[in-house]
mmCIF file of C-alpha atoms and ligand atoms in Angstrom:
data_model
loop_
_atom_site.group_PDB
_atom_site.id
_atom_site.type_symbol
_atom_site.label_atom_id
_atom_site.label_comp_id
_atom_site.label_asym_id
_atom_site.label_seq_id
_atom_site.Cartn_x
_atom_site.Cartn_y
_atom_site.Cartn_z
ATOM 1 C CA MET A 15 0.009 0.014 -0.043
ATOM 2 C CA LYS A 16 1.268 3.432 -0.918
ATOM 3 C CA THR A 17 1.151 5.894 2.025
ATOM 4 C CA SER A 18 0.612 9.578 1.163
ATOM 5 C CA ILE A 19 2.148 11.910 3.740
ATOM 6 C CA ILE A 20 0.173 15.109 3.559
ATOM 7 C CA LYS A 21 1.306 18.399 5.101
ATOM 8 C CA ILE A 22 -1.228 20.358 6.991
ATOM 9 C CA LYS A 23 -1.207 23.296 9.243
ATOM 10 C CA ASP A 24 -4.618 23.637 10.904
ATOM 11 C CA ASN A 25 -8.190 23.761 9.647
ATOM 12 C CA GLN A 26 -8.176 27.426 8.510
ATOM 13 C CA ASP A 27 -7.684 27.687 4.756
ATOM 14 C CA ARG A 28 -9.483 25.782 1.882
ATOM 15 C CA SER A 29 -6.630 23.508 1.110
ATOM 16 C CA ASP A 30 -6.285 22.287 4.647
ATOM 17 C CA GLN A 31 -9.979 21.699 4.796
ATOM 18 C CA GLN A 32 -10.014 19.738 1.555
ATOM 19 C CA LYS A 33 -7.120 17.514 2.970
ATOM 20 C CA ILE A 34 -9.182 16.891 6.108
ATOM 21 C CA ARG A 35 -12.210 15.964 3.954
ATOM 22 C CA ALA A 36 -10.221 13.491 2.092
ATOM 23 C CA ALA A 37 -8.886 11.899 5.109
ATOM 24 C CA GLY A 38 -12.267 11.831 6.858
ATOM 25 C CA LYS A 39 -13.571 10.004 3.779
ATOM 26 C CA ILE A 40 -10.965 7.301 4.194
ATOM 27 C CA ILE A 41 -12.047 6.860 7.813
ATOM 28 C CA ARG A 42 -15.728 6.879 7.083
ATOM 29 C CA GLU A 43 -15.069 4.168 4.410
ATOM 30 C CA GLY A 44 -13.408 1.917 7.035
ATOM 31 C CA GLY A 45 -9.770 2.950 6.433
ATOM 32 C CA VAL A 46 -7.024 4.079 8.813
ATOM 33 C CA VAL A 47 -5.283 7.517 8.841
ATOM 34 C CA ALA A 48 -2.537 8.813 11.099
ATOM 35 C CA PHE A 49 -3.090 12.387 12.544
ATOM 36 C CA PRO A 50 -1.555 14.960 14.911
ATOM 37 C CA THR A 51 -2.972 15.473 18.311
ATOM 38 C CA GLU A 52 -1.520 17.815 21.114
ATOM 39 C CA THR A 53 -0.127 14.729 22.907
ATOM 40 C CA VAL A 54 1.371 12.277 20.331
ATOM 41 C CA TYR A 55 0.334 11.256 16.707
ATOM 42 C CA GLY A 56 -2.683 8.822 16.644
ATOM 43 C CA LEU A 57 -3.650 6.109 14.349
ATOM 44 C CA GLY A 58 -7.212 6.719 13.585
ATOM 45 C CA ALA A 59 -10.166 4.635 12.375
ATOM 46 C CA ASP A 60 -14.053 4.544 12.752
ATOM 47 C CA ALA A 61 -14.532 3.681 16.450
ATOM 48 C CA LEU A 62 -17.948 2.291 15.670
ATOM 49 C CA ASN A 63 -16.852 -0.091 12.987
ATOM 50 C CA PRO A 64 -15.388 -3.321 14.214
ATOM 51 C CA ASP A 65 -13.510 -4.129 10.966
ATOM 52 C CA ALA A 66 -12.054 -0.692 11.007
ATOM 53 C CA ALA A 67 -10.880 -1.142 14.606
ATOM 54 C CA ARG A 68 -9.324 -4.464 13.628
ATOM 55 C CA LYS A 69 -7.358 -2.701 11.095
ATOM 56 C CA ILE A 70 -5.631 -0.525 13.688
ATOM 57 C CA TYR A 71 -4.507 -3.581 15.627
ATOM 58 C CA GLU A 72 -3.093 -5.026 12.444
ATOM 59 C CA ALA A 73 -1.212 -1.954 11.432
ATOM 60 C CA LYS A 74 0.345 -1.607 14.923
ATOM 61 C CA GLY A 75 0.983 -5.172 15.634
ATOM 62 C CA ARG A 76 -0.950 -4.537 18.870
ATOM 63 C CA PRO A 77 -2.443 -7.367 21.146
ATOM 64 C CA SER A 78 -6.227 -7.326 20.641
ATOM 65 C CA ASP A 79 -6.902 -7.319 24.339
ATOM 66 C CA ASN A 80 -5.543 -3.703 24.545
ATOM 67 C CA PRO A 81 -8.475 -1.305 24.288
ATOM 68 C CA LEU A 82 -8.421 1.875 22.076
ATOM 69 C CA ILE A 83 -9.416 5.611 23.049
ATOM 70 C CA ILE A 84 -12.334 6.959 21.286
ATOM 71 C CA HIS A 85 -11.722 10.686 20.299
ATOM 72 C CA ILE A 86 -14.738 12.935 20.074
ATOM 73 C CA ALA A 87 -15.171 16.568 19.117
ATOM 74 C CA ASP A 88 -18.361 17.493 21.319
ATOM 75 C CA MET A 89 -20.064 16.501 24.407
ATOM 76 C CA GLU A 90 -23.069 15.173 22.413
ATOM 77 C CA ALA A 91 -20.933 12.354 21.150
ATOM 78 C CA LEU A 92 -19.994 11.415 24.598
ATOM 79 C CA GLU A 93 -23.620 10.689 25.561
ATOM 80 C CA GLN A 94 -23.911 8.336 22.676
ATOM 81 C CA ILE A 95 -21.075 6.113 23.678
ATOM 82 C CA ALA A 96 -20.916 6.364 27.492
ATOM 83 C CA ASP A 97 -23.719 4.744 29.537
ATOM 84 C CA SER A 98 -23.718 7.139 32.385
ATOM 85 C CA VAL A 99 -21.526 10.171 32.932
ATOM 86 C CA PRO A 100 -21.001 11.055 36.694
ATOM 87 C CA PRO A 101 -21.254 14.723 37.514
ATOM 88 C CA LEU A 102 -17.461 14.825 38.555
ATOM 89 C CA ALA A 103 -16.572 13.745 35.019
ATOM 90 C CA ARG A 104 -18.721 16.379 33.508
ATOM 91 C CA LYS A 105 -16.730 18.891 35.700
ATOM 92 C CA MET A 106 -13.519 17.292 34.483
ATOM 93 C CA ALA A 107 -14.710 17.791 30.936
ATOM 94 C CA GLU A 108 -15.516 21.294 31.429
ATOM 95 C CA ARG A 109 -12.117 22.027 32.892
ATOM 96 C CA PHE A 110 -9.846 19.958 30.819
ATOM 97 C CA TRP A 111 -11.575 19.146 27.467
ATOM 98 C CA PRO A 112 -10.682 19.731 24.703
ATOM 99 C CA GLY A 113 -7.177 18.581 26.053
ATOM 100 C CA PRO A 114 -4.883 15.758 27.210
ATOM 101 C CA LEU A 115 -7.376 13.959 29.454
ATOM 102 C CA THR A 116 -8.891 10.629 28.603
ATOM 103 C CA MET A 117 -11.738 9.406 30.891
ATOM 104 C CA ILE A 118 -13.216 5.875 31.290
ATOM 105 C CA PHE A 119 -16.824 5.040 31.488
ATOM 106 C CA CYS A 120 -19.161 2.061 31.263
ATOM 107 C CA LYS A 121 -19.923 1.795 27.475
ATOM 108 C CA ARG A 122 -23.071 1.799 25.547
ATOM 109 C CA ASP A 123 -23.946 -0.990 23.045
ATOM 110 C CA VAL A 124 -22.955 0.869 20.009
ATOM 111 C CA VAL A 125 -19.404 0.660 20.842
ATOM 112 C CA PRO A 126 -18.155 -2.642 19.543
ATOM 113 C CA MET A 127 -15.937 -5.052 21.688
ATOM 114 C CA GLU A 128 -13.255 -4.614 18.944
ATOM 115 C CA THR A 129 -12.746 -1.130 20.082
ATOM 116 C CA THR A 130 -12.708 -1.761 23.715
ATOM 117 C CA GLY A 131 -10.603 -4.955 23.587
ATOM 118 C CA GLY A 132 -13.522 -6.938 25.007
ATOM 119 C CA LEU A 133 -14.056 -4.555 27.991
ATOM 120 C CA GLU A 134 -17.431 -3.303 29.032
ATOM 121 C CA THR A 135 -15.881 0.231 29.590
ATOM 122 C CA VAL A 136 -14.876 2.839 27.034
ATOM 123 C CA ALA A 137 -11.974 5.339 27.073
ATOM 124 C CA VAL A 138 -12.956 8.775 25.560
ATOM 125 C CA ARG A 139 -10.846 11.815 24.939
ATOM 126 C CA MET A 140 -11.702 15.168 23.264
ATOM 127 C CA PRO A 141 -8.345 16.328 21.782
ATOM 128 C CA ARG A 142 -7.343 19.958 21.542
ATOM 129 C CA HIS A 143 -5.402 19.980 18.145
ATOM 130 C CA PRO A 144 -7.367 21.760 15.561
ATOM 131 C CA VAL A 145 -6.545 19.148 12.911
ATOM 132 C CA ALA A 146 -7.767 16.223 15.224
ATOM 133 C CA LEU A 147 -10.885 18.134 16.030
ATOM 134 C CA ALA A 148 -11.762 18.769 12.429
ATOM 135 C CA LEU A 149 -10.841 15.173 11.345
ATOM 136 C CA ILE A 150 -13.109 13.720 13.897
ATOM 137 C CA GLN A 151 -16.056 15.719 12.540
ATOM 138 C CA ALA A 152 -15.068 14.986 8.976
ATOM 139 C CA ALA A 153 -14.958 11.273 9.890
ATOM 140 C CA GLY A 154 -18.434 11.032 11.474
ATOM 141 C CA GLY A 155 -17.690 11.866 15.119
ATOM 142 C CA TYR A 156 -15.977 8.980 16.640
ATOM 143 C CA ILE A 157 -12.159 8.117 15.840
ATOM 144 C CA ALA A 158 -10.662 5.268 17.680
ATOM 145 C CA ALA A 159 -6.919 6.014 17.993
ATOM 146 C CA PRO A 160 -3.964 4.601 19.779
ATOM 147 C CA SER A 161 -0.552 6.257 19.480
ATOM 148 C CA ALA A 162 0.639 5.747 15.789
ATOM 149 C CA ASN A 163 3.722 3.654 16.632
ATOM 150 C CA THR A 164 4.300 -0.102 16.235
ATOM 151 C CA SER A 165 3.349 -1.762 19.303
ATOM 152 C CA GLY A 166 6.131 -1.478 21.937
ATOM 153 C CA ARG A 167 8.074 1.319 20.224
ATOM 154 C CA PRO A 168 8.295 5.030 21.439
ATOM 155 C CA SER A 169 5.225 6.983 20.624
ATOM 156 C CA PRO A 170 5.548 9.308 17.653
ATOM 157 C CA THR A 171 5.930 13.134 18.135
ATOM 158 C CA LEU A 172 6.604 13.773 14.501
ATOM 159 C CA ALA A 173 4.970 12.718 11.224
ATOM 160 C CA GLU A 174 8.511 11.232 10.338
ATOM 161 C CA HIS A 175 8.255 8.854 13.330
ATOM 162 C CA VAL A 176 4.859 7.749 12.063
ATOM 163 C CA ALA A 177 6.385 7.031 8.670
ATOM 164 C CA GLU A 178 9.171 5.149 10.024
ATOM 165 C CA ASP A 179 6.710 2.627 11.752
ATOM 166 C CA MET A 180 3.553 2.886 9.380
ATOM 167 C CA GLU A 181 4.940 3.502 5.884
ATOM 168 C CA GLY A 182 3.306 0.952 3.555
ATOM 169 C CA ARG A 183 0.834 -0.070 6.226
ATOM 170 C CA ILE A 184 -1.716 2.722 6.044
ATOM 171 C CA PRO A 185 -3.170 4.936 3.037
ATOM 172 C CA MET A 186 -2.526 8.412 4.768
ATOM 173 C CA ILE A 187 -0.391 10.336 7.341
ATOM 174 C CA LEU A 188 -1.477 13.933 8.024
ATOM 175 C CA ASP A 189 1.800 15.813 8.838
ATOM 176 C CA GLY A 190 1.049 18.603 11.123
ATOM 177 C CA GLY A 191 4.677 19.022 12.313
ATOM 178 C CA ALA A 192 5.897 18.594 16.012
ATOM 179 C CA VAL A 193 3.354 17.852 18.686
ATOM 180 C CA GLY A 194 3.123 20.325 21.611
ATOM 181 C CA ILE A 195 2.960 18.032 24.633
ATOM 182 C CA GLY A 196 4.978 14.912 23.663
ATOM 183 C CA ILE A 197 3.597 12.280 25.991
ATOM 184 C CA GLU A 198 0.104 10.531 26.025
ATOM 185 C CA SER A 199 -2.946 11.829 27.788
ATOM 186 C CA THR A 200 -3.536 11.361 31.464
ATOM 187 C CA ILE A 201 -6.231 8.460 31.943
ATOM 188 C CA VAL A 202 -8.692 8.655 34.744
ATOM 189 C CA ASP A 203 -11.327 5.837 35.274
ATOM 190 C CA PHE A 204 -14.780 7.055 36.158
ATOM 191 C CA SER A 205 -16.436 3.740 35.879
ATOM 192 C CA ASP A 206 -16.066 3.264 39.782
ATOM 193 C CA GLU A 207 -17.188 5.538 42.606
ATOM 194 C CA ILE A 208 -13.926 7.186 43.358
ATOM 195 C CA PRO A 209 -11.889 8.336 40.214
ATOM 196 C CA MET A 210 -8.646 6.562 39.608
ATOM 197 C CA VAL A 211 -5.651 7.594 37.585
ATOM 198 C CA LEU A 212 -4.567 4.777 35.272
ATOM 199 C CA ARG A 213 -1.905 6.553 33.345
ATOM 200 C CA PRO A 214 -0.103 9.648 34.429
ATOM 201 C CA GLY A 215 0.240 12.497 31.889
ATOM 202 C CA SER A 216 0.558 16.408 31.712
ATOM 203 C CA ILE A 217 -2.636 16.754 33.700
ATOM 204 C CA THR A 218 -1.244 15.883 37.201
ATOM 205 C CA PRO A 219 -3.060 14.337 40.054
ATOM 206 C CA ASP A 220 -3.031 17.787 41.974
ATOM 207 C CA MET A 221 -4.693 19.366 39.004
ATOM 208 C CA ILE A 222 -7.289 16.657 38.971
ATOM 209 C CA ARG A 223 -7.934 16.678 42.758
ATOM 210 C CA LYS A 224 -8.767 20.311 42.492
ATOM 211 C CA VAL A 225 -11.755 19.217 40.581
ATOM 212 C CA THR A 226 -12.703 15.801 41.933
ATOM 213 C CA GLY A 227 -11.560 16.162 45.641
ATOM 214 C CA ASP A 228 -11.064 12.380 46.104
ATOM 215 C CA LEU A 229 -8.630 10.509 43.579
ATOM 216 C CA ARG A 230 -6.883 7.268 43.797
ATOM 217 C CA MET A 231 -3.867 6.092 41.910
ATOM 218 C CA ASP A 232 -3.960 2.768 40.288
ATOM 219 C CA PRO A 233 -1.889 0.508 42.578
ATOM 220 C CA GLY A 234 -0.331 -1.037 39.538
ATOM 221 C CA LEU A 235 1.132 2.306 38.814
ATOM 222 C CA ILE A 236 2.760 3.057 42.003
ATOM 223 C CA GLU A 237 4.478 -0.139 42.812
ATOM 224 C CA GLU A 238 5.761 -0.796 39.420
ATOM 225 C CA ASN A 239 7.932 -3.626 40.477
ATOM 226 C CA SER A 240 5.454 -5.458 42.745
ATOM 227 C CA GLY A 241 3.643 -7.447 40.146
ATOM 228 C CA VAL A 242 0.286 -5.745 40.710
ATOM 229 C CA ARG A 243 -1.528 -5.769 37.249
ATOM 230 C CA PRO A 244 -2.205 -2.295 36.003
ATOM 231 C CA ARG A 245 -5.864 -1.527 35.245
ATOM 232 C CA ALA A 246 -5.132 -0.109 31.847
ATOM 233 C CA PRO A 247 -4.268 -3.137 29.823
ATOM 234 C CA GLY A 248 -1.736 -1.210 27.861
ATOM 235 C CA MET A 249 0.267 -0.283 30.855
ATOM 236 C CA LYS A 250 1.358 -4.040 31.440
ATOM 237 C CA TYR A 251 3.428 -4.319 28.279
ATOM 238 C CA LYS A 252 7.063 -3.402 27.821
ATOM 239 C CA HIS A 253 6.435 -0.048 26.147
ATOM 240 C CA TYR A 254 7.947 2.995 24.629
ATOM 241 C CA ALA A 255 11.334 1.048 24.258
ATOM 242 C CA PRO A 256 14.144 1.922 22.208
ATOM 243 C CA ARG A 257 16.168 -0.922 20.531
ATOM 244 C CA ALA A 258 19.141 -0.345 22.599
ATOM 245 C CA GLU A 259 19.314 -1.268 26.453
ATOM 246 C CA LEU A 260 18.262 1.858 28.448
ATOM 247 C CA ILE A 261 19.412 2.247 31.999
ATOM 248 C CA LEU A 262 18.487 5.006 34.251
ATOM 249 C CA VAL A 263 20.799 6.406 36.825
ATOM 250 C CA SER A 264 19.141 8.220 39.818
ATOM 251 C CA GLY A 265 20.566 10.188 42.703
ATOM 252 C CA ALA A 266 22.306 13.560 43.564
ATOM 253 C CA GLN A 267 23.031 15.282 40.187
ATOM 254 C CA ASP A 268 26.910 15.378 40.525
ATOM 255 C CA LYS A 269 26.895 11.634 41.651
ATOM 256 C CA VAL A 270 24.599 10.789 38.575
ATOM 257 C CA GLN A 271 26.909 12.556 36.189
ATOM 258 C CA GLU A 272 29.954 10.857 37.584
ATOM 259 C CA LYS A 273 28.388 7.371 37.451
ATOM 260 C CA ILE A 274 27.187 7.848 33.862
ATOM 261 C CA ASN A 275 30.689 9.037 32.800
ATOM 262 C CA VAL A 276 32.146 5.833 34.428
ATOM 263 C CA LEU A 277 29.579 3.607 32.667
ATOM 264 C CA ALA A 278 29.979 5.292 29.281
ATOM 265 C CA ARG A 279 33.865 5.025 29.479
ATOM 266 C CA GLU A 280 33.499 1.336 30.362
ATOM 267 C CA ALA A 281 31.230 0.808 27.447
ATOM 268 C CA ALA A 282 33.687 2.661 25.137
ATOM 269 C CA MET A 283 36.525 0.438 26.427
ATOM 270 C CA SER A 284 34.588 -2.701 25.537
ATOM 271 C CA GLY A 285 33.927 -1.405 21.990
ATOM 272 C CA LYS A 286 30.289 -0.478 22.583
ATOM 273 C CA THR A 287 28.766 3.008 21.764
ATOM 274 C CA ALA A 288 26.889 4.453 24.607
ATOM 275 C CA GLY A 289 24.040 7.178 24.245
ATOM 276 C CA ILE A 290 23.704 9.497 27.047
ATOM 277 C CA ILE A 291 20.494 11.586 27.858
ATOM 278 C CA GLY A 292 21.257 14.477 29.829
ATOM 279 C CA THR A 293 19.946 18.182 29.969
ATOM 280 C CA ASP A 294 20.980 21.613 28.803
ATOM 281 C CA GLU A 295 22.450 22.188 32.077
ATOM 282 C CA SER A 296 24.593 18.806 32.298
ATOM 283 C CA CYS A 297 25.500 17.838 28.848
ATOM 284 C CA GLY A 298 28.771 19.646 28.889
ATOM 285 C CA CYS A 299 30.180 17.420 31.666
ATOM 286 C CA TYR A 300 30.020 14.191 29.693
ATOM 287 C CA GLY A 301 33.231 13.020 28.105
ATOM 288 C CA TYR A 302 32.251 9.666 26.318
ATOM 289 C CA GLY A 303 29.570 8.400 24.047
ATOM 290 C CA ILE A 304 26.889 10.293 22.130
ATOM 291 C CA VAL A 305 25.427 12.944 24.462
ATOM 292 C CA LYS A 306 22.032 14.389 23.831
ATOM 293 C CA SER A 307 20.110 17.067 25.748
ATOM 294 C CA ILE A 308 16.475 16.197 26.255
ATOM 295 C CA GLY A 309 15.598 19.938 27.360
ATOM 296 C CA THR A 310 16.186 22.095 30.391
ATOM 297 C CA ARG A 311 15.397 21.220 34.086
ATOM 298 C CA TYR A 312 14.106 24.903 34.346
ATOM 299 C CA ASP A 313 11.188 23.946 32.039
ATOM 300 C CA GLU A 314 10.047 20.364 32.497
ATOM 301 C CA GLU A 315 7.789 20.614 29.593
ATOM 302 C CA THR A 316 10.641 20.713 27.326
ATOM 303 C CA ILE A 317 11.816 17.365 28.801
ATOM 304 C CA ALA A 318 8.459 15.665 28.042
ATOM 305 C CA ARG A 319 8.297 17.015 24.540
ATOM 306 C CA HIS A 320 11.749 15.529 23.453
ATOM 307 C CA LEU A 321 11.575 12.269 25.289
ATOM 308 C CA TYR A 322 10.354 9.943 22.597
ATOM 309 C CA GLY A 323 12.196 11.720 19.724
ATOM 310 C CA ILE A 324 15.517 11.218 21.516
ATOM 311 C CA LEU A 325 14.945 7.489 22.039
ATOM 312 C CA ARG A 326 14.209 7.124 18.261
ATOM 313 C CA GLU A 327 17.298 9.204 17.422
ATOM 314 C CA PHE A 328 19.413 6.844 19.351
ATOM 315 C CA ASP A 329 17.893 3.839 17.642
ATOM 316 C CA GLN A 330 18.883 5.451 14.267
ATOM 317 C CA GLN A 331 22.501 5.905 15.490
ATOM 318 C CA ASP A 332 22.519 2.343 16.427
ATOM 319 C CA VAL A 333 23.938 2.987 19.989
ATOM 320 C CA ASP A 334 24.375 -0.246 22.096
ATOM 321 C CA VAL A 335 23.410 1.142 25.416
ATOM 322 C CA ILE A 336 21.627 4.290 26.659
ATOM 323 C CA TYR A 337 22.267 5.879 30.021
ATOM 324 C CA SER A 338 19.797 8.458 31.188
ATOM 325 C CA GLU A 339 19.583 10.888 34.002
ATOM 326 C CA CYS A 340 16.260 10.920 35.908
ATOM 327 C CA PHE A 341 13.719 13.797 35.661
ATOM 328 C CA SER A 342 11.328 13.333 38.537
ATOM 329 C CA ALA A 343 9.501 16.769 39.186
ATOM 330 C CA PRO A 344 6.201 17.477 40.748
ATOM 331 C CA GLY A 345 4.543 18.261 37.357
ATOM 332 C CA ILE A 346 4.800 16.392 34.063
ATOM 333 C CA GLY A 347 7.988 14.985 35.494
ATOM 334 C CA GLN A 348 5.938 12.083 37.087
ATOM 335 C CA ALA A 349 4.628 11.115 33.720
ATOM 336 C CA VAL A 350 8.138 11.353 32.134
ATOM 337 C CA MET A 351 9.451 9.034 34.738
ATOM 338 C CA ASN A 352 6.609 6.669 34.325
ATOM 339 C CA ARG A 353 7.477 6.396 30.571
ATOM 340 C CA LEU A 354 11.247 6.249 31.057
ATOM 341 C CA LEU A 355 11.106 3.421 33.718
ATOM 342 C CA LYS A 356 8.793 1.468 31.249
ATOM 343 C CA ALA A 357 11.200 2.055 28.354
ATOM 344 C CA ALA A 358 14.087 1.005 30.560
ATOM 345 C CA GLY A 359 12.182 -2.099 31.595
ATOM 346 C CA GLN A 360 12.590 -0.672 35.221
ATOM 347 C CA ARG A 361 16.414 -0.939 35.179
ATOM 348 C CA MET A 362 17.565 1.842 37.413
ATOM 349 C CA ILE A 363 20.904 2.256 39.239
ATOM 350 C CA GLU A 364 20.825 4.319 42.387
ATOM 351 C CA VAL A 365 24.026 6.268 43.447
HETATM 352 O O1 TXA B 413 -2.693 10.897 24.262
HETATM 353 C C1 TXA B 413 -3.269 9.882 23.880
HETATM 354 O O2 TXA B 413 -4.053 9.349 24.697
HETATM 355 C C2 TXA B 413 -2.997 9.234 22.554
HETATM 356 C C3 TXA B 413 -3.444 10.147 21.377
HETATM 357 C C4 TXA B 413 -3.347 9.469 20.075
HETATM 358 O O3 TXA B 413 -4.785 10.497 21.821
HETATM 359 N N1 TXA B 413 -3.425 7.906 22.531
HETATM 360 C C5 TXA B 413 -2.908 6.943 23.235
HETATM 361 O O4 TXA B 413 -3.518 5.597 22.858
HETATM 362 O O5 TXA B 413 -2.038 6.937 23.984
HETATM 363 P P1 TXA B 413 -2.955 4.219 23.358
HETATM 364 O O6 TXA B 413 -3.726 3.199 22.651
HETATM 365 O O7 TXA B 413 -1.399 4.191 23.005
HETATM 366 O O8 TXA B 413 -3.006 4.063 24.774
HETATM 367 C C6 TXA B 413 -4.434 3.911 25.390
HETATM 368 C C7 TXA B 413 -4.144 3.369 26.684
HETATM 369 C C8 TXA B 413 -3.700 1.975 26.873
HETATM 370 O O9 TXA B 413 -2.814 1.713 27.837
HETATM 371 C C9 TXA B 413 -5.047 1.100 27.061
HETATM 372 O O10 TXA B 413 -4.861 -0.014 27.715
HETATM 373 C C10 TXA B 413 -5.871 2.146 27.919
HETATM 374 O O11 TXA B 413 -5.586 3.544 27.341
HETATM 375 N N2 TXA B 413 -7.319 1.928 27.741
HETATM 376 C C11 TXA B 413 -8.128 2.214 26.713
HETATM 377 N N3 TXA B 413 -9.330 1.867 27.006
HETATM 378 C C12 TXA B 413 -9.431 1.483 28.394
HETATM 379 C C13 TXA B 413 -10.435 0.963 29.247
HETATM 380 N N4 TXA B 413 -11.758 0.888 28.794
HETATM 381 N N5 TXA B 413 -10.037 0.604 30.501
HETATM 382 C C14 TXA B 413 -8.676 0.766 30.847
HETATM 383 N N6 TXA B 413 -7.654 1.202 30.101
HETATM 384 C C15 TXA B 413 -8.056 1.506 28.832
HETATM 385 MG MG1 MG B 414 0.450 3.819 22.799
#
């Protein structure tokens, strides 16, 4: 299959609107189109068409028990697919939609089991990106979309990343340039009485608590090593992983830099190429390997934005091992560490 890669800015001029109509037509006819959202690129198909949903799993090589998020463009659509929307979830929608928040509800019958991976619940998000919103409307109102990477690889933050994984597998990629946030939406489950965070994202627990009061964290998230099964099926898989072995080093900043220098030197001595993930502040103090800055510690959003791109760059440079600093911070840093730990298969050295 030939994949057309179509540049698009937003939904303002006639030419962009035409492109969105063409992409919407592919989805209405049961096909798959990759498109930008404010978090990461999505791989979209008609959420209410079981055959279309199956095509997504096929293109991604994704296990079919891992449910998809349905993307909507207005609240009316929510009522059609969610069985009951609790008042707290409505308040959340008012505060954070359109935006990087996914909420889970009991599903209505129109939502096929193919979309929900066999679950009786459905994940719903109203994205903020103008291309995503216009495409949802052009496609009939309900787009099922996982991140547009091959299952297990880092999520795509550029159309080029999507092309790396999906070229030849889908008919169209809408190229809206670099995404703004860079890590996937926060997922909050509203199918039980007390809301529960199933996946951290740029909307943090503190921000959510201001709206909901009570909030629980999925125990499978907190004790990542304890063998508790996470509630979001996708969180149990090794995920976001680069091809090289990734090892995190945590501790006081000067000790971390010292340790990474020792490890990278050892790698060089044994004929391996090491990649190092540092920051604008620290990159200058590394003496071995290929050193990349992920962003600045003074603006943790820059770190989220570059995380997946950096992992893919190291793949292309064929490094054997990657050593990374840790970036825990009260805001989006929680989500960054959640993804990094998964990408590293939980391998972390404490100094
Ligand atoms: O930011 C995002 O959410 C991006 C963009 C494209 O919107 N999408 C995304 O989709 O990250 P995906 O498929 O890569 O991740 C969806 C996660 C998976 O971990 C899945 O298991 C979980 O959401 N999920 C979906 N439906 C669920 C449900 N009914 N119950 C529990 N977890 C669910
Ligand atoms: Mg994903």
